[in-house]
C-alpha cells in the first residue's frame, strides 16, 4: 500500500542537499491570529481507554494536523500515546542532523528531509503514509472564464505554457509559497521549469542557463500576487479573503480543505487544475528515530495502526491518497467521495499525476538561487520598527538589530535563501511617539538601513498607527510590479489616538498590502491581531524565541 523509505515511484529522493536551506513548509496560525499559548505547536493524543503502554514524541510537519482523526484512531488501536511537535521540514532535518534531539519519530512532508538530515543513519522503517500532488486551485469563475472548467466544475488538464500565457495577458494572478522557503513552492517551481523547458527529462545546468527559459519562468512568476512561507497558511489566507484570489498553487489536499471551509461559508469552491506537462508529489513519510530509547516496539504498533484500513480511510477522507501510484484505496467510501469531488475539479485517477523527473542536486541548487536572485517577482518590504523607550530596557533594540541583519544583510540572509535581489526594495521606518524619516534601500545594498538601525537609540512613547500611516504612503506607485508587505515590530502597547485615521486610509487603498507583525516584550496581542485580521496577514510571536530566527521567517513570507 505505502511505499517504503524514499517512494522511488515518485523520485523525490533526488532533491537532496540542494534544498537544505528551505525553511518551514507549513504554518499553523491562521491569518489574523496570534499564537494563544506558549506552546501552540503541540498536540497530544491519548488512547480512548485512557491508558497507554508508551508515549511517542514525533517531530512532524504541521500539515499533519489535518489528519488528526487518523492519528487519534491509530493511538486508540495501538494503545500508544502520541505527542505531535509541529514544525517546518527544515527543523526536522536539523533535528536529525543533531542526533534526533528528544524525538522518537519524524514525519516530514517529503522523504528528502529524512535523506538530507539522517547523516547518522538513525531513522528506521520510514514509510509513506499518504501522497498528495501539487495543483492549481483556481476560483471557479476564473477557471470558467479561462476555459479551463465546465459548468459542472470538472476541469481539463492545462499546460504550464497556458498558465504563463494567461499571466502574460493579465488574465490570471496566483498565490504561491516561496520556492526557497516551502517544500510545495520548491516542488512546484521545479515542475514549472521542467515543463517550460519543453523536455521530458530532468533539467540540466545548460538548460537553466538558457535565457529563453529564464524569461519564460520570470513571466510565469510575475503572476504571483501573494507569497507565503507556509502552504497551510496560504490555504488559510485564501479562505479568509476569497474574493481577492484568482488561484493558489498548493497541495491537492489543502485545496480540498479550503473548499470545505469556503463552501461551508457560502462561497464558491476553488477548482483543482492539474498541470498536463509535469506535477510534483508529496509522500509524507513516518520513520522511527533510534536514539537507543528502546521505543521501536511502540513505534511499530503505532505505525501499523496508522497504516490500517480504517486509519488510511481517514487519511483519504482528509484529502490524502493512500493507494499505490496515487490511487484511492477507498473510492466508494462516502467520506472519501465528499473529499475527492469532481465538481471541485478533483481528478481521483492516478493518470492525472504525471510526475516530473527530478533534476540532480547541483541543478536544483542553481535553480533555487536563480529563483531568489533573478526570477521571482521583486519584493517591496516596509519595516516599521519600534524604537520606544522600553526597547532599550529589555534588550529589544539589540534583538531587532540582529533580526534585521539576519533578514537583510546579504551574507547572513543567503544562509536562509532570503537574500535581497537586484530589483527588491526595502524601506525602514523607525518610530516611537511618532514616525521618523524613512531610509530606502534598493537592490542588494541594504547597508544604509542596517547602519541606521544600529545607530538609533531607544526613547519616547509608542504609536504604531501613525508609523503605519506613514508606511502606506511609502508604497510603490505600481504595486503589481512587486510582492508588497509591511512588517511591524513592537514590544509594547500602542497609543490608539491615530488608529481610526490609519484604518480609514488603509481601507481606502485599492491594493492593500498584508501587515505582518512581530510581537515581543509586552506587546498587546489584540492590537496586532486586529492589524493582521484587517490585512489578511499573520502575527509572529517572538516573545519566547530567537528574534533573528523570527525575522528570517517573516521575510520568507515576502
Coordinates of C-alpha atoms in Angstrom, one line a residue:
X1 CA 0.0 0.0 0.0
X2 CA 2.5 2.6 1.1
X3 CA 5.9 2.5 -0.5
X4 CA 8.9 2.2 1.8
X5 CA 11.5 4.9 2.5
X6 CA 12.1 7.2 -0.4
X7 CA 9.0 6.5 -2.6
X8 CA 11.0 5.6 -5.6
X9 CA 7.9 5.8 -7.8
X10 CA 7.8 9.5 -7.4
X11 CA 11.6 10.1 -7.4
X12 CA 11.6 12.5 -4.5
X13 CA 14.9 11.4 -3.2
X14 CA 16.8 13.2 -5.9
X15 CA 16.2 16.6 -4.3
X16 CA 18.8 16.0 -1.6
X17 CA 21.2 18.7 -0.3
X18 CA 20.2 21.4 -2.8
X19 CA 17.2 22.2 -0.8
X20 CA 18.9 22.1 2.6
X21 CA 18.2 25.8 3.1
X22 CA 14.5 25.6 2.6
X23 CA 12.5 26.9 5.6
X24 CA 9.3 25.9 7.2
X25 CA 6.8 24.2 4.8
X26 CA 3.7 24.7 6.7
X27 CA 2.2 27.0 9.3
X28 CA -0.4 26.5 12.0
X29 CA -1.5 30.1 12.9
X30 CA -4.4 31.3 10.7
X31 CA -4.4 34.8 9.2
X32 CA -5.2 37.4 11.8
X33 CA -4.4 35.2 14.8
X34 CA -1.6 35.3 17.3
X35 CA -0.4 32.2 19.0
X36 CA -2.7 31.9 22.0
X37 CA -0.3 29.9 24.2
X38 CA 3.5 29.5 24.8
X39 CA 3.5 26.1 23.0
X40 CA 0.9 26.3 20.3
X41 CA 2.6 23.7 18.1
X42 CA 2.0 20.8 20.4
X43 CA -0.9 18.4 20.1
X44 CA -1.3 15.3 22.2
X45 CA -3.3 12.1 21.5
X46 CA -4.2 9.6 24.3
X47 CA -5.8 6.2 23.7
X48 CA -9.5 6.2 24.2
X49 CA -9.3 3.8 27.1
X50 CA -7.3 6.5 29.0
X51 CA -4.1 4.4 29.4
X52 CA -1.1 3.9 27.2
X53 CA 1.8 1.5 27.0
X54 CA 4.2 4.2 25.9
X55 CA 4.4 7.8 24.6
X56 CA 6.0 8.7 21.3
X57 CA 7.3 12.2 20.7
X58 CA 7.0 13.0 16.9
X59 CA 8.6 15.8 15.0
X60 CA 6.0 16.5 12.4
X61 CA 5.2 18.8 9.5
X62 CA 2.3 20.8 10.8
X63 CA 0.1 19.8 7.8
X64 CA -0.4 16.6 9.6
X65 CA -2.7 18.4 12.0
X66 CA -5.2 18.0 9.2
X67 CA -5.2 14.2 9.7
X68 CA -5.7 14.3 13.5
X69 CA -8.6 11.9 13.2
X70 CA -6.3 9.3 11.7
X71 CA -3.7 9.9 14.4
X72 CA -6.3 9.5 17.2
X73 CA -7.6 6.3 15.6
X74 CA -4.1 4.9 15.4
X75 CA -3.4 5.9 19.0
X76 CA -6.6 4.1 20.1
X77 CA -5.8 0.9 18.2
X78 CA -2.1 0.7 19.2
X79 CA -2.5 1.8 22.8
X80 CA 0.3 4.3 22.3
X81 CA 0.1 7.9 23.3
X82 CA 1.4 10.5 20.8
X83 CA 2.8 14.0 21.3
X84 CA 3.0 15.8 18.0
X85 CA 5.5 18.6 17.7
X86 CA 4.5 20.6 14.6
X87 CA 7.4 22.3 12.9
X88 CA 8.9 23.0 9.5
X89 CA 10.6 20.3 7.5
X90 CA 14.0 22.1 7.7
X91 CA 13.6 22.0 11.5
X92 CA 13.0 18.2 11.3
X93 CA 16.1 17.8 9.1
X94 CA 18.2 19.8 11.6
X95 CA 16.9 17.7 14.5
X96 CA 18.1 14.6 12.7
X97 CA 21.5 16.1 12.0
X98 CA 21.8 16.7 15.7
X99 CA 21.1 13.1 16.5
X100 CA 17.3 13.3 16.7
X101 CA 17.1 15.7 19.7
X102 CA 14.5 14.2 22.0
X103 CA 12.2 12.9 19.3
X104 CA 11.2 9.3 18.8
X105 CA 10.0 9.6 15.3
X106 CA 9.9 12.1 12.4
X107 CA 7.0 12.8 10.0
X108 CA 8.0 15.5 7.4
X109 CA 6.2 16.4 4.2
X110 CA 8.7 14.6 2.0
X111 CA 11.4 11.9 2.2
X112 CA 14.0 14.4 1.1
X113 CA 14.2 15.8 4.6
X114 CA 15.0 12.4 6.1
X115 CA 17.5 11.8 3.3
X116 CA 19.3 15.1 4.0
X117 CA 19.2 15.1 7.8
X118 CA 19.8 11.4 8.6
X119 CA 23.5 11.6 8.3
X120 CA 23.9 9.4 11.4
X121 CA 21.5 6.8 10.0
X122 CA 19.2 6.8 13.0
X123 CA 15.9 6.7 11.1
X124 CA 14.5 3.2 10.8
X125 CA 11.4 1.8 9.0
X126 CA 10.5 5.0 7.2
X127 CA 7.3 4.6 5.1
X128 CA 5.0 6.9 3.2
X129 CA 1.7 7.5 5.0
X130 CA 0.0 9.1 2.0
X131 CA 0.6 11.1 -1.2
X132 CA -0.8 14.4 -2.5
X133 CA 0.0 16.3 -5.7
X134 CA 0.6 20.0 -6.1
X135 CA -2.0 21.6 -8.2
X136 CA -3.6 25.0 -9.1
X137 CA -6.7 25.7 -7.0
X138 CA -8.5 28.3 -9.3
X139 CA -11.5 30.3 -8.4
X140 CA -14.5 28.8 -10.1
X141 CA -15.5 31.9 -12.1
X142 CA -11.9 32.5 -13.2
X143 CA -11.4 28.8 -14.3
X144 CA -14.5 29.0 -16.4
X145 CA -13.6 32.4 -17.9
X146 CA -10.2 30.9 -18.9
X147 CA -11.8 27.9 -20.5
X148 CA -10.3 25.5 -18.0
X149 CA -13.5 24.4 -16.4
X150 CA -17.0 23.4 -17.4
X151 CA -20.2 24.5 -15.5
X152 CA -20.3 21.2 -13.7
X153 CA -16.9 22.0 -12.0
X154 CA -14.9 19.5 -13.9
X155 CA -11.6 20.8 -15.3
X156 CA -9.3 19.9 -18.1
X157 CA -5.5 19.4 -17.9
X158 CA -3.7 22.7 -18.5
X159 CA -0.2 23.1 -19.7
X160 CA 2.3 25.4 -17.9
X161 CA 2.6 27.5 -21.1
X162 CA -1.2 28.1 -21.0
X163 CA -0.8 29.3 -17.4
X164 CA 2.1 31.6 -18.5
X165 CA 0.0 33.0 -21.4
X166 CA -2.9 33.8 -19.0
X167 CA -0.4 35.6 -16.7
X168 CA 1.1 37.5 -19.6
X169 CA -2.3 38.6 -20.8
X170 CA -3.1 39.8 -17.2
X171 CA -6.0 37.3 -17.0
X172 CA -4.5 35.4 -14.1
X173 CA -2.8 36.1 -10.8
X174 CA -2.0 33.4 -8.2
X175 CA -0.6 33.0 -4.7
X176 CA 2.2 30.6 -4.0
X177 CA 4.6 29.7 -1.3
X178 CA 8.2 30.7 -1.7
X179 CA 10.4 28.2 -3.6
X180 CA 13.2 28.8 -1.2
X181 CA 11.1 28.5 2.0
X182 CA 8.5 25.9 1.3
X183 CA 8.5 22.3 0.1
X184 CA 5.4 22.9 -2.0
X185 CA 6.8 26.1 -3.5
X186 CA 10.2 24.4 -4.4
X187 CA 8.5 21.4 -6.0
X188 CA 6.0 23.5 -8.0
X189 CA 8.8 25.8 -9.2
X190 CA 10.9 22.9 -10.4
X191 CA 7.9 21.4 -12.2
X192 CA 7.3 24.8 -13.9
X193 CA 10.9 24.9 -15.1
X194 CA 10.8 21.4 -16.3
X195 CA 7.6 21.9 -18.3
X196 CA 8.8 25.3 -19.8
X197 CA 12.0 23.7 -21.0
X198 CA 9.9 21.5 -23.3
X199 CA 11.9 18.4 -22.4
X200 CA 10.5 15.2 -21.0
X201 CA 13.6 14.7 -18.9
X202 CA 15.4 16.1 -15.8
X203 CA 16.7 19.7 -16.2
X204 CA 20.4 20.3 -16.8
X205 CA 22.6 23.3 -15.8
X206 CA 22.8 24.2 -19.5
X207 CA 19.0 24.4 -19.8
X208 CA 18.8 26.6 -16.7
X209 CA 21.3 28.9 -18.3
X210 CA 19.1 29.3 -21.3
X211 CA 17.9 32.9 -21.4
X212 CA 14.6 31.9 -23.1
X213 CA 13.8 29.5 -20.3
X214 CA 14.6 32.1 -17.7
X215 CA 12.5 34.7 -19.4
X216 CA 9.5 32.3 -19.5
X217 CA 9.9 31.4 -15.9
X218 CA 10.2 35.1 -14.9
X219 CA 7.0 35.8 -16.9
X220 CA 5.1 33.0 -15.2
X221 CA 6.3 34.0 -11.7
X222 CA 5.3 37.6 -12.4
X223 CA 1.8 36.3 -11.8
X224 CA 2.4 35.7 -8.1
X225 CA 0.3 38.3 -6.2
X226 CA 1.0 37.0 -2.6
X227 CA 3.9 34.9 -1.4
X228 CA 4.0 32.7 1.7
X229 CA 6.4 30.7 3.8
X230 CA 3.8 28.1 4.6
X231 CA 1.4 26.0 2.5
X232 CA -1.1 25.6 5.3
X233 CA -1.1 29.4 6.0
X234 CA -1.5 30.1 2.3
X235 CA -4.7 28.0 2.4
X236 CA -5.9 29.9 5.4
X237 CA -5.2 33.2 3.7
X238 CA -7.3 32.3 0.7
X239 CA -10.2 31.1 2.8
X240 CA -10.1 34.3 4.9
X241 CA -10.5 36.6 1.8
X242 CA -11.7 34.5 -1.2
X243 CA -12.8 37.5 -3.2
X244 CA -9.3 38.7 -3.9
X245 CA -7.7 35.5 -5.0
X246 CA -7.7 34.2 -8.6
X247 CA -5.8 31.0 -7.7
X248 CA -3.3 29.4 -5.4
X249 CA -0.6 26.8 -6.1
X250 CA -0.9 24.2 -3.3
X251 CA -1.3 20.6 -2.3
X252 CA -4.5 18.9 -3.6
X253 CA -5.3 18.0 0.0
X254 CA -5.2 21.7 1.0
X255 CA -7.4 22.7 -1.9
X256 CA -9.9 20.1 -0.6
X257 CA -9.5 21.5 2.9
X258 CA -10.0 25.1 1.6
X259 CA -13.1 24.1 -0.3
X260 CA -14.7 22.6 2.7
X261 CA -14.3 25.9 4.5
X262 CA -15.2 28.0 1.5
X263 CA -18.4 26.2 0.7
X264 CA -19.3 26.0 4.4
X265 CA -19.1 29.7 4.5
X266 CA -21.3 30.1 1.4
X267 CA -18.5 30.8 -1.1
X268 CA -17.7 29.2 -4.4
X269 CA -15.0 26.5 -4.3
X270 CA -11.6 26.5 -5.9
X271 CA -11.4 24.1 -8.8
X272 CA -8.3 21.9 -8.9
X273 CA -6.4 22.2 -12.2
X274 CA -3.7 19.6 -12.9
X275 CA -0.6 20.6 -14.9
X276 CA -0.6 18.4 -18.0
X277 CA 3.2 18.6 -18.5
X278 CA 4.5 17.8 -15.1
X279 CA 3.4 17.6 -11.5
X280 CA 5.2 17.2 -8.1
X281 CA 4.1 14.8 -5.3
X282 CA 4.5 14.9 -1.5
X283 CA 4.9 11.4 0.1
X284 CA 4.6 12.2 3.8
X285 CA 6.9 9.5 5.4
X286 CA 6.9 8.5 9.1
X287 CA 10.1 7.0 10.4
X288 CA 11.4 5.8 13.8
X289 CA 14.4 7.7 15.3
X290 CA 16.6 5.2 17.0
X291 CA 18.4 7.0 19.8
X292 CA 18.7 3.9 22.0
X293 CA 15.5 4.8 23.8
X294 CA 14.0 1.3 23.0
X295 CA 10.6 2.5 21.8
X296 CA 10.8 0.7 18.5
X297 CA 8.1 -1.7 19.6
X298 CA 5.7 1.1 20.5
X299 CA 6.5 2.8 17.1
X300 CA 5.9 -0.4 15.2
X301 CA 2.4 -0.7 16.9
X302 CA 1.5 2.9 16.1
X303 CA 2.8 2.8 12.5
X304 CA 0.9 -0.5 11.9
X305 CA -2.3 1.1 13.2
X306 CA -1.7 4.2 11.2
X307 CA -1.5 2.1 8.0
X308 CA -4.6 0.1 8.9
X309 CA -7.5 0.2 6.6
X310 CA -9.6 2.3 8.9
X311 CA -6.8 4.9 9.6
X312 CA -6.0 5.1 5.9
X313 CA -9.6 5.7 5.2
X314 CA -9.5 8.7 7.5
X315 CA -6.4 10.0 5.5
X316 CA -8.4 9.8 2.3
X317 CA -11.4 11.5 3.9
X318 CA -9.0 14.3 4.7
X319 CA -7.9 14.5 1.0
X320 CA -4.8 12.4 1.0
X321 CA -4.3 9.5 -1.4
X322 CA -3.1 6.2 0.2
X323 CA -3.3 3.7 -2.7
X324 CA -0.4 2.6 -4.9
X325 CA 0.7 5.2 -7.5
X326 CA -1.7 7.9 -6.2
X327 CA -4.8 5.8 -6.4
X328 CA -7.6 5.9 -3.8
X329 CA -7.8 2.8 -1.6
X330 CA -11.4 3.6 -0.5
X331 CA -13.0 5.2 -3.6
X332 CA -16.5 4.1 -2.6
X333 CA -16.5 5.4 0.9
X334 CA -18.9 8.3 1.4
X335 CA -16.4 10.4 3.3
X336 CA -13.8 9.9 0.6
X337 CA -16.2 10.8 -2.1
X338 CA -17.0 14.0 -0.2
X339 CA -13.3 15.0 -0.4
X340 CA -12.4 13.9 -3.9
X341 CA -15.3 15.7 -5.6
X342 CA -15.4 16.0 -9.4
X343 CA -17.4 19.3 -9.1
X344 CA -14.3 20.7 -7.3
X345 CA -12.2 19.7 -10.3
X346 CA -10.6 16.8 -8.3
X347 CA -9.4 14.0 -10.6
X348 CA -9.0 10.9 -8.5
X349 CA -7.5 8.9 -11.3
X350 CA -3.8 8.3 -11.0
X351 CA -3.2 9.1 -14.7
X352 CA -3.7 12.7 -13.7
X353 CA -0.4 12.6 -11.8
X354 CA 2.3 12.9 -14.4
X355 CA 5.2 13.5 -12.1
X356 CA 8.3 15.3 -13.3
X357 CA 11.8 13.8 -13.5
X358 CA 13.6 15.5 -10.6
X359 CA 17.0 17.1 -11.6
X360 CA 20.2 16.5 -9.8
X361 CA 21.2 18.3 -6.6
X362 CA 23.5 20.8 -8.3
X363 CA 20.8 21.7 -10.8
X364 CA 18.2 22.2 -8.0
X365 CA 20.7 24.4 -6.1
X366 CA 21.2 26.6 -9.1
X367 CA 17.5 26.7 -9.8
X368 CA 16.7 27.9 -6.3
X369 CA 19.5 30.5 -6.4
X370 CA 18.0 31.7 -9.7
X371 CA 14.6 31.9 -8.1
X372 CA 15.7 34.0 -5.2
X373 CA 18.1 36.4 -7.1
X374 CA 16.7 36.7 -10.6
X375 CA 13.4 35.0 -11.5
X376 CA 10.9 35.7 -8.7
X377 CA 8.8 38.8 -8.6
X378 CA 10.7 41.6 -6.7
X379 CA 9.6 42.2 -3.2
X380 CA 8.8 45.6 -1.7
X381 CA 9.0 45.4 2.1
X382 CA 8.4 48.2 4.6
X383 CA 9.9 47.6 8.0
X384 CA 8.1 49.6 10.7
X385 CA 10.3 49.2 13.8
X386 CA 9.6 50.2 17.4
X387 CA 12.4 52.3 19.0
X388 CA 10.4 53.4 22.0
X389 CA 12.0 53.7 25.5
X390 CA 11.0 50.2 26.5
X391 CA 13.0 48.8 23.6
X392 CA 16.2 49.8 25.5
X393 CA 15.3 48.4 28.9
X394 CA 14.6 44.8 27.9
X395 CA 17.2 44.5 25.2
X396 CA 14.6 44.6 22.5
X397 CA 16.6 47.1 20.4
X398 CA 19.6 44.8 20.1
X399 CA 17.3 41.9 19.2
X400 CA 15.7 44.0 16.4
X401 CA 19.1 45.0 15.1
X402 CA 20.2 41.3 15.0
X403 CA 16.9 40.4 13.4
X404 CA 17.2 43.0 10.6
X405 CA 20.7 41.8 9.9
X406 CA 19.5 38.2 9.7
X407 CA 16.8 39.3 7.2
X408 CA 18.6 42.0 5.2
X409 CA 22.4 41.5 5.3
X410 CA 23.1 39.7 2.1
X411 CA 25.6 37.3 3.5
X412 CA 23.5 36.4 6.5
X413 CA 20.2 36.2 4.6
X414 CA 21.8 34.0 1.9
X415 CA 22.1 31.2 4.5
X416 CA 18.3 31.1 4.7
X417 CA 17.9 31.8 1.0
X418 CA 16.1 35.1 1.7
X419 CA 18.8 37.4 0.4
X420 CA 17.7 40.6 -1.4
X421 CA 17.7 40.6 -5.2
X422 CA 18.7 43.5 -7.6
X423 CA 15.1 44.8 -8.0
X424 CA 13.9 44.4 -4.4
X425 CA 13.1 47.5 -2.3
X426 CA 13.3 47.7 1.5
X427 CA 12.1 50.7 3.4
X428 CA 13.0 51.3 7.1
X429 CA 10.6 53.4 9.3
X430 CA 11.6 53.6 12.9
X431 CA 9.1 55.0 15.3
X432 CA 8.4 55.9 19.0
X433 CA 5.7 58.5 19.8
X434 CA 5.8 59.4 16.1
X435 CA 7.4 58.0 12.9
X436 CA 10.9 59.1 11.9
X437 CA 12.1 59.7 8.4
X438 CA 12.4 56.6 6.3
X439 CA 15.5 55.0 4.8
X440 CA 15.2 53.3 1.5
X441 CA 17.5 50.6 0.1
X442 CA 17.1 49.4 -3.5
X443 CA 18.6 46.2 -4.6
X444 CA 21.2 44.2 -2.7
X445 CA 22.9 47.1 -0.9
X446 CA 21.0 47.3 2.4
X447 CA 23.8 48.8 4.3
X448 CA 22.1 52.2 4.9
X449 CA 19.2 50.5 6.6
X450 CA 21.4 48.3 8.8
X451 CA 23.7 51.2 9.7
X452 CA 20.9 53.4 10.8
X453 CA 19.1 50.6 12.7
X454 CA 22.3 50.1 14.7
X455 CA 22.9 53.8 15.3
X456 CA 19.5 54.7 16.6
X457 CA 18.9 54.8 20.4
X458 CA 15.6 53.8 22.0
X459 CA 13.4 56.5 23.6
X460 CA 9.9 58.0 23.8
X461 CA 6.5 56.5 23.6
X462 CA 4.8 54.0 21.3
X463 CA 2.4 54.9 18.4
X464 CA 2.5 52.2 15.8
X465 CA -0.6 53.5 14.0
X466 CA 1.0 56.8 12.9
X467 CA 4.0 54.9 11.7
X468 CA 1.8 52.5 9.7
X469 CA 0.0 55.5 8.3
X470 CA 3.4 56.8 7.0
X471 CA 4.2 53.3 5.7
X472 CA 1.2 53.1 3.4
X473 CA 2.2 56.5 1.9
X474 CA 5.5 54.9 1.0
X475 CA 4.0 52.0 -1.0
X476 CA 5.1 51.7 -4.7
X477 CA 3.2 53.6 -7.3
X478 CA 2.5 50.4 -9.2
X479 CA 2.1 47.6 -6.5
X480 CA 1.6 45.0 -9.2
X481 CA 5.3 45.1 -10.0
X482 CA 6.1 43.7 -6.6
X483 CA 5.0 41.4 -3.8
X484 CA 4.4 44.0 -1.2
X485 CA 4.3 43.7 2.6
X486 CA 4.5 45.8 5.7
X487 CA 6.3 44.2 8.7
X488 CA 5.5 45.9 12.0
X489 CA 7.5 45.2 15.2
X490 CA 6.7 46.3 18.7
X491 CA 7.3 45.3 22.3
X492 CA 4.5 47.4 23.9
X493 CA 1.0 48.7 23.9
X494 CA 0.5 51.3 21.3
X495 CA -1.3 54.6 21.8
X496 CA -4.6 54.5 19.9
X497 CA -5.3 58.1 19.0
X498 CA -4.3 57.7 15.4
X499 CA -5.8 54.2 14.9
X500 CA -9.0 55.3 13.3
X501 CA -7.3 57.6 10.8
X502 CA -4.8 54.9 9.8
X503 CA -7.6 52.3 9.4
X504 CA -9.6 54.7 7.2
X505 CA -6.6 55.4 5.0
X506 CA -5.7 51.7 4.8
X507 CA -9.2 50.6 3.8
X508 CA -9.3 53.2 1.1
X509 CA -6.3 51.6 -0.7
X510 CA -7.0 49.8 -3.9
X511 CA -4.2 47.4 -3.4
X512 CA -4.0 46.5 0.3
X513 CA -0.6 45.1 1.5
X514 CA -0.5 42.5 4.2
X515 CA 0.7 43.8 7.6
X516 CA 2.7 41.1 9.3
X517 CA 3.5 41.8 12.9
X518 CA 6.3 40.6 15.2
X519 CA 5.2 40.5 18.8
X520 CA 7.7 40.6 21.6
X521 CA 8.2 42.1 25.1
X522 CA 4.8 43.4 26.4
X523 CA 3.2 43.9 23.0
X524 CA -0.6 43.8 23.0
X525 CA -1.7 40.7 21.1
X526 CA -5.2 42.1 20.4
X527 CA -3.8 45.2 18.6
X528 CA -1.6 43.1 16.4
X529 CA -4.3 40.5 15.7
X530 CA -6.5 43.4 14.7
X531 CA -3.9 44.6 12.1
X532 CA -3.4 41.0 10.8
X533 CA -7.1 40.4 10.6
X534 CA -7.7 43.7 8.7
X535 CA -4.9 43.0 6.2
X536 CA -5.3 39.1 5.9
X537 CA -1.8 38.6 7.3
X538 CA -0.2 36.9 10.3
X539 CA 1.2 37.6 13.7
X540 CA 4.6 36.1 14.6
X541 CA 5.3 35.5 18.2
X542 CA 8.9 36.5 19.1
X543 CA 8.4 36.6 22.9
X544 CA 9.9 33.2 23.7
X545 CA 12.3 32.6 20.8
X546 CA 15.3 33.9 18.9
X547 CA 14.3 37.2 17.2
X548 CA 16.7 36.7 14.4
X549 CA 15.0 33.4 13.6
X550 CA 11.6 35.1 13.7
X551 CA 12.8 37.9 11.3
X552 CA 14.1 35.3 8.9
X553 CA 10.7 33.5 9.0
X554 CA 8.8 36.7 8.4
X555 CA 11.0 37.6 5.4
X556 CA 10.2 34.2 3.9
X557 CA 6.6 35.4 3.5
X558 CA 7.6 38.1 1.1

